[in-house]
Each structure stands twice: as C-alpha cells, then as structure tokens.
Amino acid sequence: MPKTNREFLAHTHPYDSLPAEALDRLATEVDRRSIKAGDQIYSFGDELEALYLIIRGRVDITDDSGAVLSILGPRNSFGERGLMRDGTAVTSARAEEDTDLIAIPAGIFRALVADHPRVAKFFDRTRPARAKKQDLATMSLADMMTPNPHTVTPDTSIIAAAQAMRDNKVSSLMVTASDAVAGIVTTRDLTNKALAEGLAHDTPVSQVMTANPVALPPSALVSDVLHTMVERKITHMPVVDAGKLVGILTQTDLTRFQALSSATIIQDIADATSCKQLADIVGRIPQLLVQLVGGHNAHQVVTRLITDVGDATTRRLLAMAEDKLGPPPVPYLWLACGSQGRQEQTGVSDQDNCLIIDDSMTPEDDAYFKALAKFVSDGLDACGYFYCPGDMMATADRWRQPLSKWRGYFDKWIAKPDPEAQMLASVMFDLRPIGGEFGLFSDLQEKTLKKAAANSIFVAHMVSNSLKHTPPLGLFRGFATVRSGEHKNTIDLKHNGVVPIVDLGRIYALRGELTVANTRARLEAAIEAGKVSTTGGRDLIDAYDMIADTRLEHQAAQIRRGEKPDNFMAPTDLSDFERSHLRDAFVVVKTMQSAAGQSGGYLS
C-alpha cells in the first residue's frame, strides 16, 4: 500500500497528468477512509459528497434494482457519473471486502474538472461533439485509400505485370523489395516505356517503373494528395506508414469519391432497367458508408442516407414488377419494418417487409400480389438485402393481407400478448410505408397505438420482452464477450449494443402513442412528451450515439481492409479510453432498462 496520498495519486490516471503543484495541493485536500466489508458507501438517489478512489479492497456497484453493474478494485474510481450531472447518485456502492478509499470532496473534484482538461476528458462520459462534416479535401488519406495494394517484385517481367493489372482490374502495381517500396509501374509506363519502345516481354519491371515514388503517410489529408499530384503531374499516390506500404490512392479513386453520394446512387437506381443494374448500383453502398463515416457524419445521418438507397431500390423494384405484371387490381401498400422501417440500415442488412392490400381485393387478386412480392423480394436479395431468416417478408401469405386482416392481427396481439404476439408486435410497431397507397396505413397506425397504450397488460408484456437483449457488461470493469464460435472474444454491437436501445425507444413510443419509427427520434419525442425524464433520456441518447457511432466506425474499418462488414467487434480494437467510455454507455443502457422494468421507463 502506498505510504502517502500523493504517492498513490501520482501513479493513478488521470491524476498523474496534473502539474506537480496541483498534485501536491490535491493530496492535502482528500480524505483517506476505511470501510468495513458489508458497509454501504452510498445508495441510489443520495447526494454525493465525494468521488471515491479505491486503494485496496473491493466495491460492488449496483443499479436501482440491486443488479450488479461493476465489481471494482484498486485504482478504480466511482461516483463520477452522478457528480458530473447534478450531484445525485445514479447507482449504489457497497464494500464487499474491507476497503481503503481516497475520497475527493465534490467541490474539489469539480474544480479539478474545470481547471484541468485531461481530468475533464477522462471523467466526461458524454459523447464528444462530432467534428464538422468534412469535404473531400479535408478527409484523411487513411479514410480513402485502398489498403493492401497489389505488388510485384523488381524482377517481375513486364508481360506478367500487364497480366496482373488486367486480372485484378487495376491501373498500377507497387514494386516492393523486402516490404519496402522500390517503385511503381502503371499502365502508362507499360504503354510509353515498354510497348512504344519495343521492349522484350521478359524485360523486368525495374527498367520501366518509376523508382522511389513520392509517398504520403495515412495521416495526410486528401488535399495533400491533390496538391502533390498537380505539382508533380502524377496520378497514383502510395501510402506508406513507418516505411511499410499500407495503401494507395489514385486519381480515379478521387473522381469516384467526388461522384459518390446517396443522391447520385438514387438517381442511377431510378434510371435502372434491370435487377442486375440495380445490384451493381446498390453495390456502391459500402464505399458510401466509408465516405460518410470518414466525413464525420453523425450515425443518424449515415443510416438515414443508406436507408434512402434501400427505399429507392424497393420502389424501383415495385415499378419493375408492375411493368411486368400489369397494374394492380386494387390499391396496395408496401411497408418496411426492422432497420429499414426505422431508417437505421448500415453496411449489413436483411429485408423485413409486408403488404397491406385494400379490402376490396378478391381471393383471385392474391395471385397478382404474390407474384409482385416474389419479384420485389428476389430483387432485394440480389441487391444484397438478404432474405429475412424469420420469413418476415411479403412473400409469406400471412404478411400479405387486406387491411381488415391487419387490424385483426394487431387487435389479437394486444388482447392476448403471448410470446409470439410480443415478438410480432415489436417488429410491426416499426412499420413505415415505402411505396403504394400510404392512406392504407395512417388510420391503422393511429388506432393501433391508442389501443395498445390503453392496455396495461399488453404494455407490461412489451416492456418485459424489450429487456431480453442486455448490454455486454462484464463485472470486472470489462465486457461480456462472445464465448465461442466464429465471433469468440467479440461483442455484438447490434443485438447487445443498439437493439436494447431500439427496444427502449419502442416502449417509450408505445406509451406516448408516438408515430415516429426512428429510434433517436423516438427518444427525443419521448423526452418532449414526458415519457422519460430529460436527464435519463439525454443520457440514453448520448449512450446511443456512442454505441451506434462505434458500430459504424467498426464497419467502415472492415470495408477499408477489404473485409465484409459485420457487427462483431473485439474490445481490444479500442484504446483503454474508448473502452472505458463505451462501457459507461452500456451502463447507462442497463440503468434505463432497470428503470423501464420497475416503473414503465421513467427515470428521474
């Protein structure tokens, strides 16, 4: 055990960042306390008198219901979340072993945060304001480069180099020797220096390459690339980090990025005449995601723009289906649920959809709508929106029904909320019209929300169902990762990250009869309607922003590495600082789930 408070603080972050004079003063202002095993240090709702730092022993942090959130040991601190808000404890703390603490009085702690930016950064658990959206020139090279470019050795023949360019559909090859960049050979070099000069096919590329080409680090800005290309009259920029080739950016890449936007993609979708054309166009979504994330757009902007592409694709397929099948016999409405319904699609999405058909339909009319549903669903699958594993699609007979049948569905689910009804209602409360007669949905939505909100038993079952997905919190200040299989030692940023918040947002919307489907919009509307406290709601939005942004950044990084994006992230991919803040975001979600379970979702 350290002999003095100063000695302990000097070896504990963030106090180790304090100037010597400030550290000396702090050491005289704190108290050292001994707590017996089993003693309560503070309880939920108490006014916090200090921030606590463990010297030795163990302290368990629990939520309002008594569920353990964290098991803390030496050098862990607690109480900061309440102190950084209004001074009221949002958790409870109990010594499980004889414990020695340093108590930093509340006033002293707040002065440290106000006077020392590194201390403030360490304890501020809100999501930092995102940087202003960047244009192309101010994006980093790391966000735009093509990683792991194709390479050859200096003794590779020019015919082999030409064949490699053809086979890989690239305009250049990096020439490397012992992992170091020796040169670059381009199609222009092969034309001007080899073909035009009549060189033999077995001539080594070292004789036609540009030796020791200018290169930039991943941290450089795209403006640096543009300036260098113009000044040196080159079209390819190798990216080198610590002497190692890590990527390349070409003039073609820059042109493609400048032309890539959701608006141009949607325009191309509108002009497409075949499913194959649509699939090729929708295939640009991964690069759109990389560009949007690299441009520091907020997650709700990124997912909205990507969903707009999905909506446009669906409407184009509906138009193609009608061109093939003829006009519909009666009005209909195609709706999306799931992530598309909430306008929250990312780089990996399946399809969840249904058809509401006008009550004037006859049994014979279903053949038309069955064919339409198959055409659209098959087209979506071809475009990368794979079939729903749970068959929640308009191709299933039960999800392709007249309006009166849909009213009966919702009435039955609300009156008898068994497990299947809860699951189906959760999905269908995220419905959003995509194409067709929108009037078929407005009255259904309004009346269903009113009936559901008035049925306390249904609401209670929906609340219980919404708590089945839990944040990945490990007890010892860590994460509960996947234990086995392909994704071992990762956390699922979808089912254990954003889904618990999506479920909470749906419950708030149900209680408030709120018609919006987007999760963030639901949280904001719930605060406005008083269905969740302002403090609790704002904390949950901050937590959602952090988790959702982390998920998109993870997917963008995978795409840049040439990998297929997914939702499974290894905590080791994050810095200690990022892991700490992400875990705190999960603690907020767990706390709000506990509040929803106890009091219908209201947290003071």
Coordinates of C-alpha atoms in Angstrom, one line a residue, residues 8-599:
F8 CA -1.0 6.8 -4.8
L9 CA -2.4 9.7 -6.9
A10 CA 0.8 10.2 -8.8
H11 CA 0.6 6.6 -10.1
T12 CA -3.2 6.7 -10.9
H13 CA -4.7 8.2 -14.1
P14 CA -5.8 10.9 -14.6
Y15 CA -4.2 12.4 -11.5
D16 CA -0.7 11.5 -12.9
S17 CA -1.3 14.2 -15.6
L18 CA -1.6 17.0 -13.0
P19 CA 1.2 19.6 -12.6
A20 CA 3.3 18.9 -9.5
E21 CA 1.9 21.9 -7.7
A22 CA -1.7 20.8 -8.3
L23 CA -0.9 17.2 -7.3
D24 CA 0.7 18.4 -4.0
R25 CA -2.4 20.5 -3.2
L26 CA -4.8 17.7 -4.1
A27 CA -3.0 15.3 -1.8
T28 CA -3.7 17.6 1.2
E29 CA -7.4 18.1 0.3
V30 CA -8.5 14.5 0.0
D31 CA -9.5 12.1 2.9
R32 CA -8.5 8.5 3.4
R33 CA -11.3 6.3 4.7
S34 CA -11.5 2.7 5.8
I35 CA -14.8 0.9 5.1
K36 CA -15.8 -2.5 6.6
A37 CA -17.0 -5.3 4.5
G38 CA -20.7 -5.1 4.0
D39 CA -21.0 -1.3 4.7
Q40 CA -22.9 0.9 2.2
I41 CA -20.9 3.7 0.9
Y42 CA -23.8 5.4 -0.8
S43 CA -27.2 4.5 -2.2
F44 CA -29.2 5.3 -5.3
G45 CA -30.6 8.9 -5.0
D46 CA -28.2 10.0 -2.3
E47 CA -26.4 13.3 -2.6
L48 CA -22.8 12.5 -3.3
E49 CA -20.3 14.1 -1.1
A50 CA -17.2 12.9 -2.9
L51 CA -15.6 11.0 -5.7
Y52 CA -14.1 7.7 -4.4
L53 CA -10.9 6.0 -5.4
I54 CA -10.1 2.5 -4.2
I55 CA -6.7 1.9 -2.6
R56 CA -7.3 -1.7 -1.7
G57 CA -10.4 -3.9 -1.3
R58 CA -13.5 -4.5 -3.4
V59 CA -16.6 -2.3 -4.1
D60 CA -19.7 -3.6 -5.9
I61 CA -21.7 -1.0 -7.9
T62 CA -25.4 -1.9 -8.4
D63 CA -28.3 -0.3 -10.1
D64 CA -31.6 0.8 -8.6
S65 CA -32.9 -2.8 -8.7
G66 CA -29.9 -4.2 -7.0
A67 CA -28.4 -5.8 -10.1
V68 CA -24.6 -5.7 -10.1
L69 CA -23.1 -3.4 -12.8
S70 CA -19.4 -3.5 -11.8
I71 CA -17.0 -5.1 -9.4
L72 CA -14.3 -2.6 -8.7
G73 CA -10.8 -3.0 -7.3
P74 CA -7.6 -0.9 -6.6
R75 CA -7.2 2.3 -8.7
N76 CA -10.9 2.2 -9.9
S77 CA -13.0 5.2 -9.0
F78 CA -16.7 5.6 -8.6
G79 CA -19.4 8.2 -8.1
E80 CA -18.2 10.4 -11.1
R81 CA -21.4 9.9 -13.1
G82 CA -23.6 11.4 -10.5
L83 CA -21.1 14.2 -9.8
M84 CA -20.8 15.1 -13.4
R85 CA -24.6 15.6 -13.6
D86 CA -26.5 17.0 -10.6
G87 CA -24.6 15.5 -7.7
T88 CA -27.2 12.7 -7.1
A89 CA -26.1 9.1 -7.1
V90 CA -27.4 7.1 -10.0
T91 CA -26.1 3.8 -8.7
S92 CA -25.4 2.3 -5.2
A93 CA -21.9 1.4 -3.9
R94 CA -21.2 -1.3 -1.2
A95 CA -17.9 -2.6 0.2
E96 CA -17.7 -6.4 -0.3
E97 CA -14.3 -6.6 1.4
D98 CA -12.6 -4.4 4.0
T99 CA -11.7 -1.4 1.7
D100 CA -9.5 1.6 1.9
L101 CA -10.6 4.6 -0.1
I102 CA -9.4 8.1 -1.1
A103 CA -12.4 10.5 -1.0
I104 CA -12.0 13.6 -3.2
P105 CA -14.6 16.1 -1.9
A106 CA -17.3 17.0 -4.5
G107 CA -16.2 20.7 -4.7
I108 CA -12.5 19.7 -5.1
F109 CA -13.5 17.2 -7.9
R110 CA -15.5 19.8 -9.8
A111 CA -12.6 22.3 -9.6
L112 CA -10.2 19.6 -11.0
V113 CA -12.6 19.0 -13.9
A114 CA -12.9 22.7 -14.5
D115 CA -9.2 23.5 -14.3
H116 CA -7.6 20.5 -16.0
P117 CA -8.7 19.4 -19.5
R118 CA -7.2 15.9 -19.2
V119 CA -9.1 15.3 -16.0
A120 CA -12.3 16.6 -17.6
K121 CA -11.8 14.4 -20.7
F122 CA -11.3 11.3 -18.5
F123 CA -14.5 11.8 -16.5
D124 CA -16.8 13.3 -19.1
R125 CA -18.9 10.3 -20.3
T126 CA -21.0 12.3 -22.8
R127 CA -20.3 11.7 -26.5
P128 CA -17.9 14.4 -27.7
A129 CA -19.4 16.7 -30.3
R130 CA -18.7 15.3 -33.7
A131 CA -16.4 17.3 -35.9
K132 CA -18.0 19.5 -38.5
K133 CA -18.7 17.5 -41.7
Q134 CA -15.6 17.4 -43.8
D135 CA -15.4 17.8 -47.5
L136 CA -13.2 15.6 -49.7
A137 CA -10.1 17.8 -49.4
T138 CA -10.1 17.7 -45.6
M139 CA -10.6 13.9 -45.2
S140 CA -7.7 11.8 -44.1
L141 CA -5.8 9.6 -46.5
A142 CA -6.5 6.6 -44.2
D143 CA -10.2 7.1 -44.8
M144 CA -10.0 7.0 -48.6
M145 CA -7.0 4.9 -49.6
T146 CA -7.3 1.3 -51.0
P147 CA -5.5 -0.8 -48.4
N148 CA -3.0 -3.6 -49.3
P149 CA -2.5 -2.7 -53.0
H150 CA -1.3 -5.3 -55.5
T151 CA 2.5 -5.7 -55.6
V152 CA 5.2 -7.3 -57.7
T153 CA 9.0 -7.6 -57.2
P154 CA 11.5 -5.7 -59.3
D155 CA 12.4 -8.8 -61.4
T156 CA 8.8 -9.4 -62.4
S157 CA 8.5 -9.4 -66.3
I158 CA 6.5 -6.6 -67.9
I159 CA 4.2 -9.2 -69.5
A160 CA 3.4 -10.7 -66.1
A161 CA 2.8 -7.2 -64.7
A162 CA 0.4 -6.4 -67.5
Q163 CA -1.4 -9.6 -67.0
A164 CA -1.7 -8.9 -63.2
M165 CA -3.1 -5.5 -63.9
R166 CA -5.7 -7.0 -66.3
D167 CA -6.7 -9.8 -64.0
N168 CA -7.0 -7.5 -60.9
K169 CA -8.6 -4.6 -62.9
V170 CA -6.1 -2.1 -61.6
S171 CA -4.1 0.6 -63.3
S172 CA -0.9 0.3 -61.3
L173 CA 1.2 -2.1 -59.3
M174 CA 3.5 -1.3 -56.5
V175 CA 7.1 -2.7 -56.8
T176 CA 8.4 -3.8 -53.5
A177 CA 11.6 -5.4 -52.2
S178 CA 11.7 -6.7 -48.6
D179 CA 8.5 -4.9 -47.8
A180 CA 10.0 -1.6 -48.8
V181 CA 8.7 0.4 -51.7
A182 CA 11.1 0.3 -54.6
G183 CA 8.9 1.8 -57.3
I184 CA 5.5 1.9 -59.0
V185 CA 4.6 0.7 -62.5
T186 CA 1.4 2.0 -64.2
T187 CA -0.4 1.3 -67.5
R188 CA 1.1 4.5 -68.8
D189 CA 4.6 3.2 -68.1
L190 CA 3.8 -0.1 -69.9
T191 CA 2.4 1.9 -72.9
N192 CA 5.1 4.6 -73.2
K193 CA 8.2 2.9 -71.9
A194 CA 7.7 -0.7 -72.9
L195 CA 5.2 -1.2 -75.8
A196 CA 6.2 2.0 -77.6
E197 CA 9.9 1.2 -77.3
G198 CA 9.5 -2.4 -78.4
L199 CA 11.0 -3.9 -75.2
A200 CA 11.0 -7.7 -74.9
H201 CA 8.2 -9.3 -72.9
D202 CA 10.6 -10.7 -70.3
T203 CA 12.0 -7.2 -69.5
P204 CA 11.9 -6.7 -65.7
V205 CA 9.6 -4.0 -64.5
S206 CA 12.5 -2.4 -62.7
Q207 CA 13.5 -1.0 -66.2
V208 CA 10.2 0.8 -66.8
M209 CA 8.9 1.6 -63.3
T210 CA 9.1 5.0 -61.5
A211 CA 11.7 4.3 -58.9
N212 CA 11.3 5.7 -55.3
P213 CA 8.0 7.4 -55.9
V214 CA 6.8 10.1 -53.7
A215 CA 4.6 8.8 -50.9
L216 CA 2.5 10.1 -48.1
P217 CA 1.5 8.8 -44.6
P218 CA -2.1 7.7 -43.8
S219 CA -2.4 10.8 -41.6
A220 CA -2.0 13.1 -44.6
L221 CA -5.1 15.0 -45.9
V222 CA -6.6 14.4 -49.3
S223 CA -5.7 18.0 -50.1
D224 CA -2.0 17.0 -49.7
V225 CA -2.6 14.3 -52.3
L226 CA -4.3 16.7 -54.7
H227 CA -1.6 19.3 -54.3
T228 CA 1.2 16.7 -54.8
M229 CA -0.5 15.2 -57.9
V230 CA -0.9 18.6 -59.5
E231 CA 2.6 19.7 -58.7
R232 CA 4.4 16.5 -59.8
K233 CA 1.9 15.6 -62.6
I234 CA 1.3 12.1 -61.2
T235 CA -1.9 10.1 -60.9
H236 CA -1.1 7.5 -58.2
M237 CA -0.1 8.1 -54.6
P238 CA 1.4 5.3 -52.5
V239 CA 0.6 5.4 -48.8
V240 CA 3.5 4.4 -46.5
D241 CA 3.5 4.1 -42.7
A242 CA 6.8 3.6 -40.9
G243 CA 8.4 2.6 -44.1
K244 CA 5.8 -0.1 -44.9
L245 CA 3.4 0.1 -47.8
V246 CA -0.2 0.2 -46.5
G247 CA -2.3 1.6 -49.3
I248 CA -2.7 3.6 -52.5
L249 CA -4.9 6.4 -53.7
T250 CA -5.4 7.1 -57.4
Q251 CA -6.8 9.9 -59.4
T252 CA -9.6 7.5 -60.4
D253 CA -10.4 7.0 -56.7
L254 CA -10.7 10.7 -56.2
T255 CA -13.0 11.1 -59.1
R256 CA -15.2 8.2 -57.9
F257 CA -15.4 9.6 -54.4
Q258 CA -16.3 13.0 -55.7
A259 CA -19.1 11.5 -57.7
L260 CA -20.3 9.1 -55.0
S261 CA -23.3 10.4 -53.0
S262 CA -26.6 9.0 -52.0
A263 CA -28.3 11.4 -54.4
T264 CA -26.3 10.1 -57.4
I265 CA -26.9 6.5 -56.4
I266 CA -30.7 7.1 -56.1
Q267 CA -30.7 8.8 -59.5
D268 CA -29.0 5.8 -61.0
I269 CA -31.5 3.5 -59.3
A270 CA -34.4 5.5 -60.8
D271 CA -32.8 5.0 -64.2
A272 CA -32.1 1.3 -63.8
T273 CA -33.9 -1.1 -66.2
S274 CA -32.9 -4.5 -64.7
C275 CA -32.2 -6.2 -61.4
K276 CA -28.6 -6.7 -62.4
Q277 CA -28.2 -3.0 -62.9
L278 CA -29.8 -2.3 -59.5
A279 CA -27.5 -4.8 -57.8
D280 CA -24.4 -3.1 -59.4
I281 CA -25.6 0.3 -58.2
V282 CA -26.5 -0.8 -54.7
G283 CA -23.1 -2.4 -54.5
R284 CA -21.7 1.1 -54.0
I285 CA -23.2 1.3 -50.5
P286 CA -20.0 0.0 -48.7
Q287 CA -17.9 2.8 -50.2
L288 CA -20.7 5.3 -49.5
L289 CA -20.6 4.2 -45.8
V290 CA -16.8 4.6 -45.7
Q291 CA -17.1 8.1 -47.2
L292 CA -19.9 9.2 -44.9
V293 CA -18.2 7.9 -41.7
G294 CA -14.8 9.3 -42.9
G295 CA -16.6 12.6 -43.3
H296 CA -17.6 12.6 -39.6
N297 CA -21.3 12.5 -40.3
A298 CA -23.4 11.5 -37.3
H299 CA -24.7 8.0 -37.2
Q300 CA -28.3 9.0 -37.7
V301 CA -27.3 10.8 -40.9
V302 CA -25.3 7.9 -42.3
T303 CA -28.0 5.3 -41.6
R304 CA -30.7 7.6 -43.0
L305 CA -28.9 8.1 -46.3
I306 CA -28.1 4.4 -46.6
T307 CA -31.8 3.6 -45.9
D308 CA -32.8 6.1 -48.6
V309 CA -31.0 4.0 -51.1
G310 CA -32.8 0.9 -49.8
D311 CA -36.2 2.7 -50.1
A312 CA -35.4 3.8 -53.7
T313 CA -34.3 0.3 -54.6
T314 CA -37.6 -1.1 -53.2
R315 CA -39.7 1.5 -55.1
R316 CA -37.8 0.8 -58.4
L317 CA -38.5 -2.9 -58.0
L318 CA -42.2 -2.2 -57.3
A319 CA -42.3 -0.2 -60.6
M320 CA -40.5 -3.0 -62.5
A321 CA -42.9 -5.6 -61.0
E322 CA -45.9 -3.5 -62.2
D323 CA -44.4 -3.1 -65.6
K324 CA -44.0 -6.9 -65.8
L325 CA -47.3 -7.9 -64.2
G326 CA -49.5 -5.0 -65.2
P327 CA -51.4 -2.5 -63.0
P328 CA -52.5 -3.8 -59.6
P329 CA -56.1 -5.0 -59.4
V330 CA -56.7 -3.0 -56.2
P331 CA -54.6 -0.4 -54.2
Y332 CA -51.8 -1.7 -52.0
L333 CA -49.1 -0.5 -49.7
W334 CA -45.6 -2.0 -49.4
L335 CA -44.1 -1.4 -45.9
A336 CA -40.7 -2.0 -44.3
C337 CA -40.1 -2.9 -40.7
G338 CA -36.9 -3.7 -38.9
S339 CA -33.9 -1.4 -39.5
Q340 CA -35.3 -0.2 -42.9
G341 CA -38.6 0.7 -41.2
R342 CA -36.6 2.7 -38.5
Q343 CA -34.3 4.3 -41.2
E344 CA -31.3 2.7 -39.5
Q345 CA -29.8 0.5 -42.1
T346 CA -26.0 0.0 -42.1
G347 CA -23.5 -1.8 -44.2
V348 CA -25.2 -5.2 -43.5
S349 CA -29.0 -5.5 -43.6
D350 CA -31.6 -8.2 -44.3
Q351 CA -35.1 -7.4 -45.6
D352 CA -38.2 -7.2 -43.4
N353 CA -41.4 -6.2 -45.3
C354 CA -45.1 -6.7 -45.7
L355 CA -48.1 -5.8 -47.9
I356 CA -51.3 -4.2 -46.8
I357 CA -53.9 -4.6 -49.6
D358 CA -57.2 -2.7 -50.0
D359 CA -60.2 -4.5 -48.5
S360 CA -61.8 -4.6 -52.0
M361 CA -59.4 -7.4 -53.0
T362 CA -60.8 -10.8 -54.0
P363 CA -59.2 -14.2 -53.4
E364 CA -58.2 -14.3 -57.0
D365 CA -56.3 -11.0 -56.7
D366 CA -53.8 -12.6 -54.3
A367 CA -52.0 -14.3 -57.2
Y368 CA -51.0 -10.9 -58.5
F369 CA -49.7 -9.7 -55.2
K370 CA -47.9 -13.0 -54.5
A371 CA -46.1 -12.6 -57.8
L372 CA -45.3 -8.9 -57.0
A373 CA -44.0 -9.8 -53.6
K374 CA -41.7 -12.5 -55.0
F375 CA -40.4 -10.2 -57.7
V376 CA -39.5 -7.5 -55.3
S377 CA -38.1 -9.8 -52.5
D378 CA -36.0 -11.7 -55.0
G379 CA -34.7 -8.4 -56.4
L380 CA -33.8 -7.1 -53.0
D381 CA -31.9 -10.3 -52.2
A382 CA -30.0 -9.9 -55.5
C383 CA -29.1 -6.4 -54.4
G384 CA -27.7 -7.6 -51.1
Y385 CA -30.7 -7.2 -48.8
F386 CA -30.8 -10.9 -48.0
Y387 CA -33.9 -12.8 -47.2
C388 CA -35.2 -12.5 -43.6
P389 CA -34.2 -15.6 -41.7
G390 CA -37.6 -15.4 -39.8
D391 CA -39.5 -15.1 -43.1
M392 CA -40.9 -11.7 -42.1
M393 CA -41.5 -10.8 -45.8
A394 CA -44.4 -10.1 -48.0
T395 CA -43.8 -13.4 -49.8
A396 CA -45.2 -15.1 -46.8
D397 CA -49.0 -15.5 -47.0
R398 CA -49.6 -14.1 -43.5
W399 CA -47.7 -10.9 -44.2
R400 CA -49.6 -10.2 -47.5
Q401 CA -53.2 -9.5 -46.3
P402 CA -56.0 -7.0 -46.7
L403 CA -56.3 -4.1 -44.3
S404 CA -59.1 -5.7 -42.3
K405 CA -56.9 -8.7 -41.6
W406 CA -54.1 -6.5 -40.4
R407 CA -56.5 -4.8 -38.0
G408 CA -57.4 -8.2 -36.7
Y409 CA -53.7 -9.1 -36.3
F410 CA -53.0 -6.1 -34.1
D411 CA -56.2 -6.5 -32.1
K412 CA -55.3 -10.1 -31.3
W413 CA -51.8 -9.3 -30.3
I414 CA -52.9 -6.6 -28.0
A415 CA -55.7 -8.6 -26.4
K416 CA -53.6 -11.8 -26.0
P417 CA -49.9 -10.8 -25.7
D418 CA -48.3 -14.3 -25.7
P419 CA -44.6 -14.6 -26.6
E420 CA -45.2 -14.8 -30.3
A421 CA -47.6 -11.8 -30.2
Q422 CA -45.0 -9.8 -28.3
M423 CA -42.3 -10.6 -30.9
L424 CA -44.5 -9.8 -33.9
A425 CA -45.9 -6.6 -32.3
S426 CA -42.3 -5.4 -31.6
V427 CA -41.4 -5.9 -35.3
M428 CA -44.7 -4.4 -36.7
F429 CA -44.6 -1.3 -34.4
D430 CA -41.6 -0.3 -36.6
L431 CA -43.6 -0.3 -39.8
R432 CA -43.0 2.5 -42.3
P433 CA -44.7 2.9 -45.7
I434 CA -42.4 2.7 -48.7
G435 CA -44.5 2.5 -51.9
G436 CA -48.1 2.4 -52.9
E437 CA -51.2 3.9 -51.2
F438 CA -50.0 5.5 -48.0
G439 CA -53.5 6.1 -46.8
L440 CA -53.9 2.4 -46.0
F441 CA -51.5 2.8 -43.0
S442 CA -52.2 6.1 -41.3
D443 CA -55.5 5.2 -39.7
L444 CA -54.3 1.7 -38.8
Q445 CA -51.2 3.1 -37.0
E446 CA -53.1 5.8 -35.1
K447 CA -55.8 3.5 -33.8
T448 CA -53.4 0.6 -33.0
L449 CA -51.2 2.8 -30.9
K450 CA -54.1 4.2 -29.0
K451 CA -55.5 0.6 -28.2
A452 CA -52.0 -0.7 -27.3
A453 CA -51.2 2.2 -24.9
A454 CA -54.5 1.8 -23.2
N455 CA -53.9 -1.9 -22.4
S456 CA -51.7 -2.0 -19.4
I457 CA -51.2 -5.8 -19.6
F458 CA -50.0 -5.6 -23.2
V459 CA -47.6 -2.7 -22.3
A460 CA -46.2 -4.7 -19.3
H461 CA -45.6 -7.7 -21.6
M462 CA -43.9 -5.5 -24.2
V463 CA -41.7 -4.0 -21.5
S464 CA -40.7 -7.4 -20.3
N465 CA -40.0 -8.5 -23.9
S466 CA -37.9 -5.4 -24.5
L467 CA -35.5 -6.3 -21.7
K468 CA -34.4 -9.7 -23.2
H469 CA -31.4 -8.1 -25.0
T470 CA -28.9 -6.9 -22.5
P471 CA -25.8 -4.8 -22.8
P472 CA -22.5 -6.8 -22.8
L473 CA -21.3 -5.8 -19.4
G474 CA -18.7 -7.9 -17.6
L475 CA -18.5 -7.4 -13.8
F476 CA -14.8 -6.6 -13.5
R477 CA -14.9 -3.3 -15.5
G478 CA -14.8 -5.3 -18.7
F479 CA -17.2 -6.6 -21.4
A480 CA -19.1 -9.9 -21.6
T481 CA -17.8 -11.1 -24.9
V482 CA -19.0 -14.0 -27.2
R483 CA -17.5 -17.1 -25.6
S484 CA -17.2 -19.5 -28.5
G485 CA -17.6 -19.9 -32.3
E486 CA -16.6 -17.7 -35.2
H487 CA -17.0 -14.5 -33.2
K488 CA -15.3 -15.5 -30.0
N489 CA -14.0 -12.7 -27.8
T490 CA -16.0 -10.0 -29.5
I491 CA -19.1 -8.0 -28.5
D492 CA -22.2 -7.9 -30.7
L493 CA -22.7 -4.2 -31.3
K494 CA -26.1 -4.9 -32.8
H495 CA -28.0 -7.3 -30.5
N496 CA -26.2 -6.3 -27.3
G497 CA -25.5 -2.7 -28.4
V498 CA -28.1 -0.8 -30.4
V499 CA -31.0 -3.3 -30.0
P500 CA -31.5 -2.7 -26.3
I501 CA -31.9 1.0 -27.0
V502 CA -34.1 0.3 -30.0
D503 CA -36.4 -1.7 -27.7
L504 CA -36.5 1.0 -25.1
G505 CA -37.3 3.6 -27.8
R506 CA -40.2 1.4 -29.0
I507 CA -41.6 1.2 -25.4
Y508 CA -41.5 4.9 -24.9
A509 CA -43.2 5.4 -28.3
L510 CA -45.9 2.9 -27.3
R511 CA -46.6 4.6 -24.0
G512 CA -46.7 8.1 -25.6
E513 CA -48.6 7.0 -28.8
L514 CA -45.7 8.4 -30.8
T515 CA -45.9 7.7 -34.5
V516 CA -42.2 8.1 -35.4
A517 CA -40.3 4.9 -36.1
N518 CA -36.6 6.1 -35.9
T519 CA -35.0 5.3 -32.6
R520 CA -33.3 8.6 -31.9
A521 CA -36.4 10.5 -33.0
R522 CA -38.4 8.3 -30.6
L523 CA -36.0 9.1 -27.7
E524 CA -36.2 12.8 -28.4
A525 CA -40.0 12.7 -28.8
A526 CA -40.3 10.7 -25.5
I527 CA -38.4 13.4 -23.6
E528 CA -40.6 16.1 -25.1
A529 CA -43.8 14.1 -24.2
G530 CA -42.6 13.4 -20.7
K531 CA -42.4 9.6 -21.2
V532 CA -38.8 9.6 -19.9
S533 CA -37.1 12.2 -17.8
T534 CA -34.9 14.8 -19.5
T535 CA -31.8 13.6 -17.6
G536 CA -32.3 9.9 -18.3
G537 CA -33.4 10.5 -21.8
R538 CA -30.4 12.7 -22.7
D539 CA -28.0 10.2 -21.1
L540 CA -29.6 7.4 -23.2
I541 CA -29.2 9.5 -26.4
D542 CA -25.6 10.1 -25.6
A543 CA -25.1 6.4 -25.0
Y544 CA -26.9 5.5 -28.2
D545 CA -24.8 7.9 -30.2
M546 CA -21.6 6.4 -28.8
I547 CA -22.6 2.8 -29.4
A548 CA -24.1 3.5 -32.9
D549 CA -21.1 5.6 -34.0
T550 CA -18.7 2.8 -32.8
R551 CA -20.6 0.2 -34.8
L552 CA -20.4 2.3 -38.0
E553 CA -16.7 3.1 -37.4
H554 CA -16.1 -0.7 -37.0
Q555 CA -17.9 -1.5 -40.2
A556 CA -16.1 1.3 -42.2
A557 CA -12.7 0.0 -40.9
Q558 CA -13.6 -3.5 -42.1
I559 CA -14.6 -2.3 -45.6
R560 CA -11.4 -0.3 -45.8
R561 CA -9.5 -3.5 -45.1
G562 CA -11.4 -5.3 -47.9
E563 CA -13.5 -7.3 -45.4
K564 CA -17.2 -7.9 -45.3
P565 CA -18.8 -5.6 -42.7
D566 CA -20.4 -7.2 -39.6
N567 CA -21.5 -6.2 -36.1
F568 CA -18.9 -8.1 -34.0
M569 CA -16.1 -6.0 -32.6
A570 CA -13.2 -7.1 -30.5
P571 CA -12.8 -4.7 -27.5
T572 CA -9.1 -4.9 -28.0
D573 CA -9.6 -2.9 -31.2
L574 CA -10.3 0.1 -29.0
S575 CA -8.0 2.2 -26.8
D576 CA -8.3 2.0 -23.0
F577 CA -10.0 5.4 -23.1
E578 CA -12.5 4.3 -25.8
R579 CA -13.3 1.0 -23.9
S580 CA -13.9 2.9 -20.7
H581 CA -16.4 5.3 -22.3
L582 CA -18.1 2.5 -24.3
R583 CA -18.6 0.5 -21.2
D584 CA -20.1 3.5 -19.4
A585 CA -22.5 3.9 -22.3
F586 CA -23.6 0.3 -21.7
V587 CA -24.0 1.0 -18.0
V588 CA -26.4 3.9 -18.9
V589 CA -28.5 1.5 -21.1
K590 CA -28.6 -1.1 -18.3
T591 CA -29.7 1.5 -15.8
M592 CA -32.5 2.7 -18.2
Q593 CA -33.6 -0.9 -18.7
S594 CA -33.8 -1.3 -15.0
A595 CA -35.9 1.8 -14.7
A596 CA -38.2 0.6 -17.5
G597 CA -38.7 -2.7 -15.8
Q598 CA -39.6 -1.1 -12.5
S599 CA -41.5 2.0 -13.4

